């Protein structure tokens, strides 16, 4: 693995893991010292991460961990609210018993690692959640809709969902996965679509509320009175 690849992997993990928070400045010198590499691989890594949407590079101001405005978050969830429930409904007639069992195992495991308490492990929850949603999309068998959804979903936003949830919202989200499995077992696409719609709405409410609070907290006096 080259120095640039090592820097890319390390920085991606720091951002996805929340150690580099949204809006955090990404100085090349500081990052090079932290990662034990020269500035060149850091610069290359930042360029790659910018292409992935994890980093924002502003001319003459350097790089920062990407942030999303309230309007941008609403746009992401508007797309998900259209695409993901439809794909979930399409998955129902294609799901074999083994597929449903696989999704059931993922849903149960998510409850085990994600439920609030001393054993909670949000880092383990994120890939399980992604596997659950990816499996539904694959079962839908609709490549065009799947591609549109993939373009709409930003992994850092998904991870930040779990970091932002209060206990009630998180428990509700985890329960949705189990109910989607129940809808699949029942062969009911309308039920599956409705639950996924609620699932997206729950995530949207949490994320948009948090973004609005952050905007208010960081607004200047002039912006607050404008």
Backbone as numpy.savetxt, mean C-alpha at the origin, in Angstrom:
# Nx Ny Nz CAx CAy CAz Cx Cy Cz
26.16 -8.56 -6.38 25.30 -7.36 -6.38 26.19 -6.12 -6.38
25.91 -5.16 -7.27 26.70 -3.95 -7.36 26.37 -3.00 -6.22
27.20 -1.97 -6.07 26.96 -0.97 -5.03 25.63 -0.25 -5.25
25.31 0.02 -6.52 24.05 0.69 -6.83 22.85 -0.20 -6.47
22.98 -1.49 -6.75 21.89 -2.42 -6.42 21.72 -2.54 -4.91
22.84 -2.58 -4.18 22.77 -2.65 -2.72 22.12 -1.39 -2.16
22.52 -0.25 -2.71 21.94 1.01 -2.24 20.44 1.07 -2.55
20.08 0.61 -3.73 18.66 0.61 -4.12 17.85 -0.26 -3.17
18.33 -1.48 -2.91 17.61 -2.40 -2.04 17.49 -1.83 -0.63
18.58 -1.28 -0.12 18.58 -0.74 1.24 17.64 0.46 1.38
17.70 1.37 0.40 16.85 2.55 0.49 15.38 2.20 0.32
15.09 1.26 -0.56 13.71 0.83 -0.74 13.16 0.25 0.56
13.96 -0.55 1.24 13.53 -1.16 2.50 13.34 -0.09 3.59
14.22 0.90 3.62 14.11 1.97 4.61 12.83 2.78 4.40
12.49 3.01 3.13 11.28 3.78 2.83 10.04 2.94 3.09
10.03 1.73 2.57 8.87 0.86 2.74 8.65 0.49 4.20
9.75 0.42 4.96 9.65 0.08 6.37 9.29 1.25 7.25
9.25 2.45 6.67 8.86 3.62 7.44 10.00 4.29 8.19
11.24 3.76 8.09 12.36 4.39 8.78 12.71 5.74 8.15
12.47 5.85 6.86 12.55 7.14 6.18 11.12 7.58 5.90
10.64 8.53 6.67 9.22 8.90 6.63 8.89 9.73 5.40
7.60 9.79 5.08 7.14 10.60 3.96 7.59 12.04 4.15
8.17 12.60 3.08 8.65 13.97 3.13 10.06 14.13 3.64
10.68 13.04 4.13 12.03 13.12 4.68 13.04 13.48 3.59
13.96 14.38 3.91 15.00 14.77 2.96 15.96 13.61 2.77
16.40 13.41 1.53 17.31 12.31 1.20 18.62 12.89 0.67
19.48 13.28 1.57 20.78 13.85 1.19 21.73 12.77 0.74
22.38 12.99 -0.39 23.28 11.97 -0.94 24.45 11.68 0.00
25.03 12.71 0.59 26.18 12.52 1.47 25.79 11.72 2.70
24.66 12.11 3.33 24.21 11.42 4.53 23.86 9.95 4.24
23.19 9.72 3.11 22.80 8.35 2.75 24.03 7.51 2.41
25.00 8.11 1.73 26.22 7.37 1.39 26.94 6.93 2.66
27.02 7.82 3.65 27.65 7.46 4.93 26.86 6.37 5.63
25.56 6.49 5.60 24.71 5.51 6.30 24.80 4.13 5.67
24.91 4.09 4.34 24.92 2.81 3.64 26.32 2.28 3.38
27.33 3.11 3.63 28.70 2.66 3.42 29.08 2.55 1.96
28.55 3.45 1.14 28.87 3.47 -0.29 29.23 4.90 -0.69
29.63 5.07 -1.94 29.92 6.42 -2.44 28.62 7.10 -2.87
28.71 8.37 -3.25 27.52 9.12 -3.63 26.94 8.64 -4.97
27.79 8.12 -5.85 27.31 7.72 -7.18 26.23 6.64 -7.12
26.44 5.53 -6.41 25.37 4.53 -6.33 24.12 5.04 -5.62
24.30 5.95 -4.66 23.14 6.54 -4.00 22.34 7.36 -5.00
23.05 8.14 -5.83 22.38 8.96 -6.84 21.61 8.08 -7.82
22.24 6.96 -8.23 21.57 6.03 -9.15 20.34 5.41 -8.49
20.48 5.05 -7.22 19.36 4.44 -6.50 18.20 5.41 -6.37
18.49 6.67 -6.06 17.44 7.67 -5.93 16.70 7.87 -7.25
17.45 7.83 -8.35 16.83 7.96 -9.66 15.87 6.80 -9.94
16.30 5.58 -9.59 15.43 4.40 -9.76 14.19 4.50 -8.88
14.37 4.92 -7.65 13.25 5.02 -6.72 12.28 6.11 -7.14
12.80 7.15 -7.77 11.92 8.19 -8.30 11.04 7.63 -9.41
11.62 6.77 -10.25 10.84 6.13 -11.32 9.78 5.21 -10.74
10.04 4.63 -9.56 9.07 3.74 -8.91 7.99 4.52 -8.16
8.18 5.82 -8.01 7.21 6.62 -7.28 7.45 6.70 -5.78
8.59 6.18 -5.33 8.89 6.20 -3.90 9.63 7.47 -3.48
10.26 8.13 -4.45 11.06 9.32 -4.17 10.64 10.43 -5.12
10.66 11.65 -4.62 10.40 12.83 -5.44 11.68 13.64 -5.52
12.11 13.95 -6.74 13.30 14.75 -6.95 12.88 16.11 -7.49
13.21 17.16 -6.74 12.85 18.53 -7.12 14.12 19.26 -7.54
14.15 19.82 -8.75 15.35 20.53 -9.21 15.79 21.60 -8.21
17.07 21.61 -7.92 17.70 22.58 -7.01 17.29 22.42 -5.55
16.48 21.40 -5.26 16.06 21.19 -3.86 16.35 19.78 -3.38
16.82 18.91 -4.27 17.20 17.57 -3.88 16.04 16.59 -3.86
16.29 15.47 -3.20 15.30 14.38 -3.18 14.67 14.25 -1.80
13.41 13.81 -1.82 12.67 13.55 -0.58 11.84 12.29 -0.77
11.50 11.64 0.34 10.59 10.51 0.27 9.24 11.04 -0.22
8.64 10.33 -1.15 7.41 10.79 -1.79 6.29 10.99 -0.78
5.52 12.03 -0.99 4.30 12.27 -0.23 3.13 12.34 -1.21
1.93 12.21 -0.68 0.75 12.29 -1.52 -0.22 13.30 -0.94
-0.73 14.16 -1.80 -1.72 15.13 -1.35 -3.06 14.43 -1.13
-3.97 15.13 -0.49 -5.32 14.59 -0.29 -5.95 14.26 -1.64
-5.79 15.16 -2.61 -6.39 14.94 -3.93 -5.78 13.72 -4.61
-4.46 13.53 -4.47 -3.82 12.37 -5.09 -4.29 11.07 -4.44
-4.40 11.07 -3.12 -4.90 9.88 -2.43 -6.33 9.57 -2.84
-7.15 10.59 -2.92 -8.54 10.37 -3.33 -8.60 9.79 -4.74
-7.70 10.26 -5.62 -7.67 9.73 -6.97 -7.30 8.26 -6.99
-6.30 7.87 -6.17 -5.90 6.47 -6.08 -7.08 5.61 -5.62
-7.76 6.05 -4.57 -8.85 5.25 -4.03 -10.09 5.28 -4.93
-10.28 6.36 -5.69 -11.37 6.37 -6.67 -11.17 5.25 -7.69
-9.93 5.11 -8.18 -9.64 4.05 -9.15 -9.79 2.67 -8.53
-9.26 2.51 -7.32 -9.39 1.21 -6.66 -10.86 0.85 -6.42
-11.66 1.83 -6.07 -13.07 1.57 -5.77 -13.85 1.10 -7.00
-13.36 1.49 -8.18 -14.00 1.05 -9.42 -13.47 -0.33 -9.85
-12.14 -0.48 -9.80 -11.51 -1.66 -10.38 -11.53 -2.89 -9.47
-11.17 -2.70 -8.20 -10.95 -3.87 -7.35 -12.24 -4.62 -7.02
-13.36 -3.94 -6.71 -14.59 -4.69 -6.48 -15.03 -5.48 -7.72
-14.85 -4.89 -8.90 -15.23 -5.61 -10.12 -14.37 -6.85 -10.31
-13.06 -6.71 -10.11 -12.18 -7.86 -10.24 -12.51 -8.95 -9.22
-12.87 -8.53 -8.01 -13.24 -9.50 -6.98 -14.48 -10.27 -7.38
-15.46 -9.58 -7.94 -16.67 -10.26 -8.41 -16.36 -11.23 -9.54
-15.45 -10.82 -10.44 -15.08 -11.70 -11.55 -14.33 -12.94 -11.08
-13.67 -12.83 -9.93 -12.91 -13.96 -9.40 -13.81 -15.08 -8.88
-15.01 -14.73 -8.47 -15.88 -15.71 -7.79 -16.15 -16.96 -8.62
-16.62 -16.84 -9.87 -16.92 -18.07 -10.62 -15.68 -18.87 -11.01
-14.50 -18.24 -10.93 -13.27 -18.93 -11.32 -12.56 -19.59 -10.14
-13.02 -19.32 -8.94 -12.33 -19.82 -7.75 -12.70 -21.27 -7.46
-11.72 -22.15 -7.51 -11.92 -23.55 -7.16 -11.81 -23.69 -5.64
-12.27 -24.81 -5.09 -12.15 -25.00 -3.64 -10.73 -24.80 -3.12
-9.74 -25.26 -3.88 -8.34 -25.09 -3.44 -7.95 -23.62 -3.40
-8.47 -22.84 -4.35 -8.19 -21.41 -4.36 -8.79 -20.73 -3.14
-10.02 -21.11 -2.83 -10.70 -20.52 -1.67 -9.98 -20.89 -0.38
-9.50 -22.14 -0.31 -8.75 -22.58 0.87 -7.46 -21.77 1.02
-6.82 -21.50 -0.11 -5.58 -20.71 -0.07 -5.85 -19.31 0.45
-6.92 -18.70 -0.06 -7.29 -17.35 0.39 -7.71 -17.35 1.85
-8.41 -18.41 2.26 -8.82 -18.53 3.65 -7.60 -18.60 4.57
-6.59 -19.36 4.16 -5.37 -19.47 4.96 -4.67 -18.12 5.08
-4.64 -17.36 3.98 -4.03 -16.03 4.01 -4.81 -15.10 4.94
-6.15 -15.15 4.85 -6.98 -14.28 5.69 -6.78 -14.60 7.17
-6.71 -15.89 7.50 -6.51 -16.28 8.89 -5.12 -15.87 9.39
-4.14 -16.04 8.53 -2.78 -15.66 8.93 -2.69 -14.15 9.13
-3.39 -13.38 8.29 -3.40 -11.93 8.45 -3.98 -11.53 9.80
-5.02 -12.21 10.22 -5.62 -11.93 11.53 -4.63 -12.26 12.65
-3.88 -13.33 12.47 -2.93 -13.75 13.50 -1.82 -12.70 13.69
-1.27 -12.20 12.58 -0.13 -11.29 12.69 -0.55 -9.83 12.76
-1.77 -9.51 12.30 -2.16 -8.12 12.21 -3.04 -7.60 13.32
-3.70 -8.50 14.05 -4.62 -8.05 15.10 -3.86 -7.28 16.17
-4.42 -6.16 16.62 -3.75 -5.36 17.66 -3.43 -6.20 18.90
-2.26 -5.97 19.46 -1.84 -6.72 20.64 -0.34 -6.90 20.64
0.18 -7.57 21.66 1.64 -7.72 21.78 2.28 -8.53 20.66
1.52 -9.39 20.00 2.09 -10.20 18.92 1.93 -9.60 17.54
1.46 -8.38 17.45 1.21 -7.76 16.15 2.51 -7.56 15.38
2.47 -7.88 14.08 3.64 -7.74 13.21 3.19 -7.18 11.88
3.18 -5.86 11.77 2.71 -5.21 10.54 3.63 -5.49 9.35
4.92 -5.70 9.62 5.83 -6.03 8.52 5.46 -7.36 7.88
4.98 -8.31 8.69 4.54 -9.60 8.15 3.17 -9.48 7.49
2.37 -8.53 7.94 1.02 -8.37 7.40 1.03 -7.87 5.96
1.95 -6.97 5.65 1.95 -6.34 4.33 2.06 -7.36 3.19
3.05 -8.27 3.17 3.12 -9.24 2.06 1.95 -10.21 2.03
1.40 -10.54 3.18 0.22 -11.41 3.20 -0.97 -10.72 2.55
-1.14 -9.46 2.88 -2.22 -8.68 2.29 -2.06 -8.59 0.77
-0.83 -8.34 0.34 -0.57 -8.23 -1.10 -0.84 -9.57 -1.79
-0.44 -10.67 -1.16 -0.69 -11.99 -1.74 -2.18 -12.27 -1.86
-2.95 -11.87 -0.86 -4.41 -12.07 -0.90 -5.03 -11.31 -2.07
-4.71 -10.03 -2.17 -5.30 -9.21 -3.23 -4.80 -9.64 -4.61
-3.53 -9.98 -4.71 -2.99 -10.44 -6.00 -3.67 -11.73 -6.45
-3.96 -12.61 -5.49 -4.61 -13.88 -5.84 -6.01 -13.64 -6.39
-6.73 -12.72 -5.79 -8.07 -12.37 -6.30 -7.98 -11.83 -7.72
-7.01 -10.95 -7.94 -6.85 -10.36 -9.27 -6.51 -11.44 -10.29
-5.64 -12.36 -9.93 -5.27 -13.45 -10.84 -6.48 -14.32 -11.17
-7.30 -14.61 -10.16 -8.48 -15.45 -10.38 -9.51 -14.77 -11.28
-9.52 -13.44 -11.28 -10.48 -12.71 -12.10 -10.25 -12.97 -13.59
-8.99 -13.18 -13.96 -8.69 -13.49 -15.36 -9.00 -12.37 -16.31
-8.71 -11.14 -15.91 -8.98 -9.98 -16.76 -7.73 -9.11 -16.80
-6.79 -9.40 -17.72 -5.49 -8.71 -17.74 -5.58 -7.19 -17.87
-6.52 -6.68 -18.64 -6.61 -5.23 -18.84 -6.97 -4.52 -17.53
-7.97 -5.05 -16.82 -8.34 -4.46 -15.54 -7.22 -4.63 -14.52
-6.55 -5.79 -14.57 -5.46 -6.04 -13.64 -4.33 -5.04 -13.85
-4.01 -4.73 -15.10 -2.95 -3.77 -15.40 -3.34 -2.38 -14.93
-4.60 -2.02 -15.12 -5.06 -0.71 -14.67 -4.99 -0.59 -13.15
-5.34 -1.67 -12.46 -5.27 -1.66 -11.00 -3.83 -1.57 -10.52
-2.94 -2.31 -11.16 -1.53 -2.28 -10.77 -0.95 -0.88 -10.90
-1.39 -0.15 -11.92 -0.91 1.22 -12.12 -1.45 2.16 -11.05
-2.61 1.80 -10.49 -3.25 2.67 -9.50 -2.73 2.45 -8.09
-2.21 1.27 -7.81 -1.79 0.93 -6.46 -0.32 1.28 -6.25
-0.06 2.03 -5.19 1.31 2.38 -4.83 1.66 1.64 -3.55
2.64 0.72 -3.59 2.96 -0.06 -2.39 3.20 0.76 -1.13
3.87 1.93 -1.20 4.04 2.68 0.04 2.72 3.13 0.66
1.72 3.43 -0.20 0.41 3.82 0.33 -0.23 2.65 1.03
-0.12 1.46 0.43 -0.71 0.27 1.05 -0.09 0.01 2.40
1.25 0.09 2.48 1.89 -0.16 3.77 1.49 0.91 4.78
1.41 2.15 4.32 1.06 3.23 5.23 -0.36 3.07 5.75
-1.22 2.39 4.98 -2.55 2.08 5.50 -2.45 1.44 6.87
-1.64 0.38 6.95 -1.56 -0.40 8.17 -0.90 0.39 9.30
0.05 1.28 8.97 0.69 2.09 9.99 -0.26 3.17 10.51
-1.24 3.55 9.69 -2.14 4.66 10.03 -3.42 4.20 10.71
-3.83 2.95 10.44 -5.09 2.45 11.00 -5.14 2.58 12.52
-6.29 3.01 13.05 -6.56 2.82 14.47 -7.04 1.38 14.65
-7.18 0.94 15.88 -7.51 -0.47 16.13 -8.82 -0.88 15.48
-9.83 -0.03 15.57 -11.14 -0.38 15.01 -11.07 -0.54 13.50
-10.39 0.40 12.83 -10.29 0.34 11.37 -9.48 -0.88 10.93
-8.42 -1.21 11.68 -7.61 -2.36 11.32 -8.39 -3.66 11.50
-9.11 -3.79 12.61 -9.91 -5.00 12.82 -10.97 -5.14 11.72
-11.55 -4.02 11.32 -12.56 -4.05 10.26 -11.93 -4.52 8.95
-10.74 -4.01 8.65 -10.05 -4.40 7.42 -9.74 -5.89 7.41
-9.23 -6.39 8.52 -8.90 -7.82 8.61 -10.14 -8.68 8.46
-11.26 -8.24 9.06 -12.50 -9.01 8.96 -13.02 -9.06 7.53
-12.77 -7.99 6.76 -13.23 -7.98 5.37 -12.64 -9.14 4.58
-11.37 -9.45 4.83 -10.75 -10.55 4.08 -11.50 -11.87 4.34
-11.83 -12.10 5.60 -12.58 -13.32 5.91 -13.95 -13.34 5.27
-14.60 -12.18 5.20 -15.93 -12.15 4.60 -15.85 -12.34 3.08
-14.79 -11.84 2.46 -14.61 -12.08 1.02 -14.46 -13.58 0.77
-13.72 -14.26 1.62 -13.58 -15.72 1.50 -14.95 -16.38 1.62
-15.77 -15.93 2.56 -17.11 -16.49 2.73 -17.96 -16.28 1.47
-17.83 -15.11 0.85 -18.57 -14.84 -0.38 -18.10 -15.75 -1.51
-16.81 -16.01 -1.56 -16.29 -16.93 -2.57 -16.83 -18.34 -2.36
-16.85 -18.79 -1.12 -17.37 -20.13 -0.83 -18.84 -20.24 -1.20
-19.55 -19.13 -1.03 -20.98 -19.12 -1.35 -21.24 -18.95 -2.84
-20.18 -18.63 -3.60 -20.35 -18.41 -5.04 -21.18 -17.17 -5.35
-21.04 -16.13 -4.50 -21.88 -14.94 -4.62 -21.04 -13.73 -5.03
-20.98 -13.40 -6.32 -20.16 -12.27 -6.76 -20.64 -10.92 -6.25
-21.96 -10.76 -6.08 -22.47 -9.48 -5.58 -22.01 -9.23 -4.15
-22.04 -10.28 -3.34 -21.57 -10.17 -1.96 -20.08 -9.84 -1.94
-19.30 -10.53 -2.76 -17.85 -10.30 -2.81 -17.56 -8.86 -3.24
-18.30 -8.39 -4.24 -18.10 -7.01 -4.72 -18.41 -6.00 -3.61
-19.50 -6.24 -2.89 -19.91 -5.32 -1.84 -18.88 -5.25 -0.71
-18.34 -6.40 -0.33 -17.35 -6.41 0.75 -16.08 -5.69 0.32
-15.62 -5.93 -0.91 -14.42 -5.25 -1.38 -14.65 -3.75 -1.47
-15.85 -3.34 -1.85 -16.18 -1.91 -1.88 -16.04 -1.31 -0.48
-16.55 -2.01 0.53 -16.42 -1.54 1.91 -14.96 -1.53 2.35
-14.21 -2.53 1.92 -12.80 -2.65 2.27 -12.01 -1.45 1.76
-12.24 -1.06 0.51 -11.56 0.09 -0.07 -12.01 1.37 0.61
-13.31 1.48 0.91 -13.83 2.67 1.57 -13.22 2.85 2.96
-13.03 1.76 3.66 -12.41 1.80 4.99 -10.98 2.34 4.89
-10.20 1.81 3.95 -8.82 2.27 3.77 -8.79 3.74 3.34
-9.69 4.10 2.46 -9.73 5.47 1.98 -10.01 6.45 3.12
-10.97 6.12 3.96 -11.32 7.01 5.07 -10.12 7.24 5.98
-9.38 6.17 6.26 -8.23 6.27 7.16 -7.14 7.14 6.53
-6.80 6.85 5.29 -5.69 7.53 4.65 -5.99 9.00 4.36
-7.18 9.29 3.88 -7.53 10.67 3.55 -7.61 11.50 4.83
-8.18 10.93 5.89 -8.25 11.66 7.16 -6.85 11.99 7.66
-5.94 11.01 7.58 -4.56 11.23 8.03 -3.87 12.30 7.19
-4.11 12.27 5.88 -3.49 13.26 4.98 -4.01 14.66 5.28
-5.30 14.77 5.57 -5.86 16.09 5.89 -5.30 16.63 7.20
-5.12 15.75 8.18 -4.55 16.18 9.45 -3.10 16.62 9.27
-2.36 15.88 8.43 -0.97 16.25 8.17 -0.89 17.58 7.45
-1.81 17.79 6.49 -1.82 19.06 5.76 -2.10 20.22 6.70
-3.04 20.02 7.62 -3.38 21.07 8.58 -2.22 21.35 9.52
-1.53 20.28 9.93 -0.42 20.43 10.88 0.77 21.15 10.27
0.97 20.99 8.96 2.14 21.57 8.31 1.84 22.87 7.58
0.57 23.30 7.58 0.20 24.52 6.87 0.76 25.75 7.57
1.17 26.74 6.78 1.61 28.01 7.34 0.41 28.82 7.77
0.58 29.84 8.63 -0.56 30.68 9.01 -1.26 31.31 7.82
-0.46 31.68 6.80 -1.07 32.28 5.61 -1.95 31.26 4.88
-1.47 29.98 4.81 -2.25 28.96 4.13 -3.52 28.64 4.90
-3.47 28.66 6.25 -4.63 28.32 7.04 -5.73 29.36 6.91
-5.34 30.64 6.67 -6.34 31.68 6.58 -6.72 32.03 5.16
-6.07 31.35 4.19 -6.34 31.67 2.78 -7.73 31.24 2.38
